Short mmCIF file of C-alpha atoms in Angstrom, two decimals:
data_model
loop_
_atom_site.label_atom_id
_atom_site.label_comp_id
_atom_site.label_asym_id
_atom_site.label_seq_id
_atom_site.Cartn_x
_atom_site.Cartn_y
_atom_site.Cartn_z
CA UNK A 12 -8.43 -5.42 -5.98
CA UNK A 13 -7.80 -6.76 -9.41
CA UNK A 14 -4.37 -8.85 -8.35
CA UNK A 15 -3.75 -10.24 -11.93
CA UNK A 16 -3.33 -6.48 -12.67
CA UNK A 17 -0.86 -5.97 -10.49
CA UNK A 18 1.27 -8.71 -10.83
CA UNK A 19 0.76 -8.11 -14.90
CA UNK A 20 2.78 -4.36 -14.34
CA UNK A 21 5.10 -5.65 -11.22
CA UNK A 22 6.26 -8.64 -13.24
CA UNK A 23 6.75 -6.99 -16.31
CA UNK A 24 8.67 -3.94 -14.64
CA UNK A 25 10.74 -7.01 -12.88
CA UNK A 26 11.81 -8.48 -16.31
CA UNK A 27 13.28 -5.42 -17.70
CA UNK A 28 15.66 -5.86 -14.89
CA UNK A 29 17.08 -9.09 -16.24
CA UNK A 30 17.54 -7.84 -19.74
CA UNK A 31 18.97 -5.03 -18.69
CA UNK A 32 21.22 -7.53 -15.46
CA UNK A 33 25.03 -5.55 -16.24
CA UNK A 34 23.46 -1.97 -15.84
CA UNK A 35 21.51 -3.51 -13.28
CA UNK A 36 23.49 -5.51 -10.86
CA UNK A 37 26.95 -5.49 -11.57
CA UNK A 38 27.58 -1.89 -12.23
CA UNK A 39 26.34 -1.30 -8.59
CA UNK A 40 28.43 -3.61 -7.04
CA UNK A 41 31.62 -2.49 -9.03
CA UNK A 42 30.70 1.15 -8.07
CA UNK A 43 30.60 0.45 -4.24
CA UNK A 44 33.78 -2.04 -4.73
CA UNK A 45 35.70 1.32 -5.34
CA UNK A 46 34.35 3.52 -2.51
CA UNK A 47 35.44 0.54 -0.67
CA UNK A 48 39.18 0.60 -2.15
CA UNK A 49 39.01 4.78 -2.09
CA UNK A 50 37.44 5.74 0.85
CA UNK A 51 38.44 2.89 2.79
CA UNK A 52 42.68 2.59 1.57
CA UNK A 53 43.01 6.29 1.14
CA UNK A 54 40.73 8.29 4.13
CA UNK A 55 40.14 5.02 6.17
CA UNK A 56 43.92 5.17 6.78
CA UNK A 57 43.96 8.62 8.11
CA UNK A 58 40.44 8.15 10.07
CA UNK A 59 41.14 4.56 11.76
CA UNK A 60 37.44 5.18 13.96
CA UNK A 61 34.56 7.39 14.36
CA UNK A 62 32.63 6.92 17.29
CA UNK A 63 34.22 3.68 18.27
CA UNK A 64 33.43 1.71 14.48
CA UNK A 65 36.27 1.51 12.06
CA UNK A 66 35.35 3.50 8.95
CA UNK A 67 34.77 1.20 6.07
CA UNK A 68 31.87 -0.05 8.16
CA UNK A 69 30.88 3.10 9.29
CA UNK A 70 30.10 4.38 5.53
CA UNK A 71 28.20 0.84 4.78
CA UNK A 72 24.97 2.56 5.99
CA UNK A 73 25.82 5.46 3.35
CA UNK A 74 26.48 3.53 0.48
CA UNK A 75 23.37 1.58 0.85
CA UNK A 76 21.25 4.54 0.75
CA UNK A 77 23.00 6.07 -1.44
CA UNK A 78 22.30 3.03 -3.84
CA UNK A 79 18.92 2.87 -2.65
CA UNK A 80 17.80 6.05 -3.14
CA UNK A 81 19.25 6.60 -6.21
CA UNK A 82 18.00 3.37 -7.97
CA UNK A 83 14.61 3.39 -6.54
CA UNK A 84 13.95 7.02 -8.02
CA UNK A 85 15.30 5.97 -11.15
CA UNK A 86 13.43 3.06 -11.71
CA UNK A 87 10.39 4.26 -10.38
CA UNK A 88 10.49 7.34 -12.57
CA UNK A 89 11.81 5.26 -15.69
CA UNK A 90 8.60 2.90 -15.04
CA UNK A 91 6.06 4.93 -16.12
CA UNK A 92 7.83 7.71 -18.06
CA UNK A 93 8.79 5.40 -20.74
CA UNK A 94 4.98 4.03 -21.38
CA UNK A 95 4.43 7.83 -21.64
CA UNK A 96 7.32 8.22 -24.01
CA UNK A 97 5.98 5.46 -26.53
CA UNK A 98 2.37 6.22 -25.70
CA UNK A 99 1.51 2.93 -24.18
CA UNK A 100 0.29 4.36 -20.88
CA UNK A 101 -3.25 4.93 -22.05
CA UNK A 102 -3.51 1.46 -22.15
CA UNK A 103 -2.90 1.15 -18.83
CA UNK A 104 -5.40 4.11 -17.92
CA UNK A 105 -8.30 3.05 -20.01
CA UNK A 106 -7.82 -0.62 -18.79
CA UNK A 107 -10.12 -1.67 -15.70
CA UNK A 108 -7.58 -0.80 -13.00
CA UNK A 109 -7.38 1.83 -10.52
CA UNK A 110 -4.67 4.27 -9.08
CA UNK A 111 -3.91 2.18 -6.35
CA UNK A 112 -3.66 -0.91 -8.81
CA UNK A 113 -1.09 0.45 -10.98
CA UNK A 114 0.81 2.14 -8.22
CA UNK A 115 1.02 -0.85 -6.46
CA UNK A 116 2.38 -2.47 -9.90
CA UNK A 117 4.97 0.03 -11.05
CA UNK A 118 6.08 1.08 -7.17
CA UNK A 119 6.53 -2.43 -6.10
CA UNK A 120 8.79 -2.95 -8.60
CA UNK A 121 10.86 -0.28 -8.69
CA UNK A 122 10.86 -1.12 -4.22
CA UNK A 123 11.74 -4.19 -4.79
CA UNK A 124 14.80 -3.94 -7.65
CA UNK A 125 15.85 -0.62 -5.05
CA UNK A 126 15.85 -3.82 -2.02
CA UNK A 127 17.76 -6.11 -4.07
CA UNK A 128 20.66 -4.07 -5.27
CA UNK A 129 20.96 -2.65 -1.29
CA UNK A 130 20.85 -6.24 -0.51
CA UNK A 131 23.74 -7.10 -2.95
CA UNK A 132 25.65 -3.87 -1.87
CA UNK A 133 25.87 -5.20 1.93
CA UNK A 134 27.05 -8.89 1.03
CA UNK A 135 29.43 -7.05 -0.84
CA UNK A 136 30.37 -4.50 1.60
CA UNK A 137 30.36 -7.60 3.76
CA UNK A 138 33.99 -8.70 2.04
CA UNK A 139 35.89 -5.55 2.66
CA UNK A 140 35.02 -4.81 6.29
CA UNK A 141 33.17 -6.68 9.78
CA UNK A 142 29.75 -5.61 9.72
CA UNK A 143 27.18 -6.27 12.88
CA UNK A 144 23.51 -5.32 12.56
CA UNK A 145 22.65 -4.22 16.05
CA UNK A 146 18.87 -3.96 15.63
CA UNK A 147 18.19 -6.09 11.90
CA UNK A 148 14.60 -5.09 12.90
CA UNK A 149 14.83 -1.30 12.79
CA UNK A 150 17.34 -1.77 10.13
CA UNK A 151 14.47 -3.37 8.01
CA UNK A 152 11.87 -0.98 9.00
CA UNK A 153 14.41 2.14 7.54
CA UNK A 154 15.50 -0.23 4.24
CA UNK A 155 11.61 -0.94 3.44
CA UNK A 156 10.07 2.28 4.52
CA UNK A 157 12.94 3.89 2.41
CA UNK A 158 12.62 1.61 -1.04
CA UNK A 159 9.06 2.28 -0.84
CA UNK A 160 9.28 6.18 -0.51
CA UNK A 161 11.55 6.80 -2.95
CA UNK A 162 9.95 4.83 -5.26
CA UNK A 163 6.47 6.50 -5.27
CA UNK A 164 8.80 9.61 -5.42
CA UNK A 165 10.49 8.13 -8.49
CA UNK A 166 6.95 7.83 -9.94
CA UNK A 167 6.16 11.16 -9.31
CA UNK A 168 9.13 12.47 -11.16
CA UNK A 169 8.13 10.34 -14.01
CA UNK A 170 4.71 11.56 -14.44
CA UNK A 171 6.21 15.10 -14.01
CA UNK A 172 9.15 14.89 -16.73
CA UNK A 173 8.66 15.88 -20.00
CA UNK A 174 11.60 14.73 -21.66
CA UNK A 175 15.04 12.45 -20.57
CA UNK A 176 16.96 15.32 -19.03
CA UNK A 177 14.34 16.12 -16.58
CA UNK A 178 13.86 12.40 -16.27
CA UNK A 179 17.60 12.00 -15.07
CA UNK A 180 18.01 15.46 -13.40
CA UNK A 181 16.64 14.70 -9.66
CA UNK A 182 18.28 11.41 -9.71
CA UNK A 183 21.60 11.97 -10.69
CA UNK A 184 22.46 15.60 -10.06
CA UNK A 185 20.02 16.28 -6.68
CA UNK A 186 20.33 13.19 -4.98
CA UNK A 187 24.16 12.37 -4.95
CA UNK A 188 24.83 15.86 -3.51
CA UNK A 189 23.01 15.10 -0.66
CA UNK A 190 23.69 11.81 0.23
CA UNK A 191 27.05 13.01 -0.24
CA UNK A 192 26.72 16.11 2.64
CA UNK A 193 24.04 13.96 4.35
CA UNK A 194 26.75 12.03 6.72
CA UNK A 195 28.03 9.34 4.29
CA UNK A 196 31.21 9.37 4.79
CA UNK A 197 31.52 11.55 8.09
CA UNK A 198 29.92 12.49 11.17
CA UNK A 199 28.39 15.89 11.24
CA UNK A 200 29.55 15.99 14.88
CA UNK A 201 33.22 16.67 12.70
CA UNK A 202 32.23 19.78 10.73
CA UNK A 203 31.78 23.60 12.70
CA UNK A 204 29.25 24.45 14.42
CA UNK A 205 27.83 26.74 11.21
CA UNK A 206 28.30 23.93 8.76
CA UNK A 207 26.71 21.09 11.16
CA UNK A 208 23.40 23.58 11.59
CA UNK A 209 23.06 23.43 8.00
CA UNK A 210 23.38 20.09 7.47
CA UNK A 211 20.02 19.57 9.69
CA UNK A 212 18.57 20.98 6.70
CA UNK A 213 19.66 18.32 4.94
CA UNK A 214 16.39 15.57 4.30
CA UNK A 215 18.71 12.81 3.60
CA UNK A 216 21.08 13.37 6.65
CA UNK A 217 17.78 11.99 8.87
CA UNK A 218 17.74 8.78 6.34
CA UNK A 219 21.23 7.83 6.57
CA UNK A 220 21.44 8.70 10.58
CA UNK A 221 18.35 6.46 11.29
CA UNK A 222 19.90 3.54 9.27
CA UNK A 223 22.98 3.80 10.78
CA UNK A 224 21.77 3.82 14.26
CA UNK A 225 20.01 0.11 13.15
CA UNK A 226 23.85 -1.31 12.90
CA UNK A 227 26.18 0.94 15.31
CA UNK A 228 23.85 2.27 17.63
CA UNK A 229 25.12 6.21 16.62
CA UNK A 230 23.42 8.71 14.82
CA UNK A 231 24.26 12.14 14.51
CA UNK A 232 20.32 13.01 15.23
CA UNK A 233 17.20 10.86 16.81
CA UNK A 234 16.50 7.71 14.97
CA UNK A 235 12.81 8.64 15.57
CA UNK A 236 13.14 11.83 13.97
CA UNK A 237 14.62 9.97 11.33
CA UNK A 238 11.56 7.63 11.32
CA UNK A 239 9.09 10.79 11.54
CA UNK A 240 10.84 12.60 8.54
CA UNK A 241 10.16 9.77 6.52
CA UNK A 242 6.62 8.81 7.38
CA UNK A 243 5.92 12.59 6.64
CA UNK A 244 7.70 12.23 3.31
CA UNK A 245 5.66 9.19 2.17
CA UNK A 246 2.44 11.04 3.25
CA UNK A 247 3.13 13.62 1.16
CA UNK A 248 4.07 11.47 -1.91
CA UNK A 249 0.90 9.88 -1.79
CA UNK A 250 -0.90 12.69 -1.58
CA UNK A 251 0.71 13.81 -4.65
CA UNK A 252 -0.27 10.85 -6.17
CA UNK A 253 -3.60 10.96 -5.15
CA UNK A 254 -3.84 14.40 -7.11
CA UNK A 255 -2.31 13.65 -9.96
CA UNK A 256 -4.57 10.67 -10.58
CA UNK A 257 -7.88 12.95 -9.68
CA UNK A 258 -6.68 15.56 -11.93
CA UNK A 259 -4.87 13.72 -14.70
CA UNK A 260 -1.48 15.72 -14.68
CA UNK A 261 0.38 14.93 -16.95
CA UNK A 262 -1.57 11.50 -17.96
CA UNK A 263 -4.66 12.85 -19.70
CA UNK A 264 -2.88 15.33 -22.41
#
């Protein structure tokens, strides 16, 4: 394992998040200062409880994922597709590191900016409503297991794009939809019985259940379902990966 490698692409990836600290950081914060104020003023005052929690801490769990999974795709897919853009990546590939070494570079990073901006979105959460983690264990197993998935998927997107619209198009027009209908801001247990089977369609609805049931205790389906879907979903991004590096998608052309 060549660990200078590594830390060469994680601590370069980790810089571009301090010149880049508004986009970053801040608009994050002020984005999930306003679901606070909208949500929480204007529904939380016509939904006082669901399932025994008051509802600005009931969508905490949502916001965070939707944060997380949202910037761990982006910058994992921004990661690599912009060494692609300006042709820099076949430095990388003709260097003397392997797949897992520049994985473990570009996903780390994009894991651990995803971490920091969920951690930053609970402190502030923290100031507009009571928040107890019942089981900070589990709620760390989802939070990790869930940065780290999302990033490889991230990477995968940016090997796969072929331009900025495609770059942007999982990320911001996929993803919001269904973190949106994925239990965010409601229990599925509130929607008819048609409209509650389809939402166990849903991928993301499992994410945000699982987390949720790591602070309340309540999930609209089984936390280790939850678990399962996302094991399954990491297995299958690294067995992506592990084709596109054996084949070159995408890299070698």
């Amino acid at each position: 394992m060549n660990i200078e490698a590594v830390k060469s692409i994680y601590f370069f990836e980790m810089a571009r998040t301090r010149r880049t600290l508004l986009q970053s950081v801040v608009s994050p914060v002020i984005s999930t200062s306003l679901y606070f104020i909208v949500f929480g003023a204007a529904i939380g005052a016509r939904i006082q409880e669901i399932d025994g929690v008051s509802y600005g801490a009931f969508i905490t769990p949502g916001l965070m994922m939707l944060t997380l999974l949202t910037q761990c795709i982006g910058n994992g897919s921004f990661g690599i597709y912009f060494p692609k853009f300006t042709g820099t990546i076949y430095e990388v590939l003709s260097s003397p590191i392997s797949m897992v070494e520049i994985v473990l570079g570009y996903v780390g990073a994009a894991a651990t900016k995803g971490l920091m901006i969920g951690t930053i979105i609970l402190a502030t959460a923290s100031l507009f409503v009571d928040l107890s983690i019942a089981h900070p264990f589990v709620m760390l197993f989802f939070f990790v297991l869930t940065a780290i998935t999302f990033s490889l998927f991230g990477f995968i997107i940016g090997i796969w794009a072929k331009d900025f619209e495609q770059l942007n198009l999982i990320p911001m027009l996929v993803v919001p939809p269904l973190v949106f209908l994925g239990g965010s801001f409601y229990s599925i247990d509130m929607l008819p019985p048609f409209w509650r089977a389809v939402s166990h369609f849903n991928p993301v609805l499992y994410l945000i259940s699982g987390f949720r049931w790591s602070f309340f205790e309540i999930s609209d389906v089984n936390p280790v379902a939850s678990a399962v879907i996302i094991l399954v979903f990491l297995a299958l991004c690294m067995s992506v990966l592990t084709w596109i590096f054996r084949t070159g998608y995408k890299l070698r052309n």
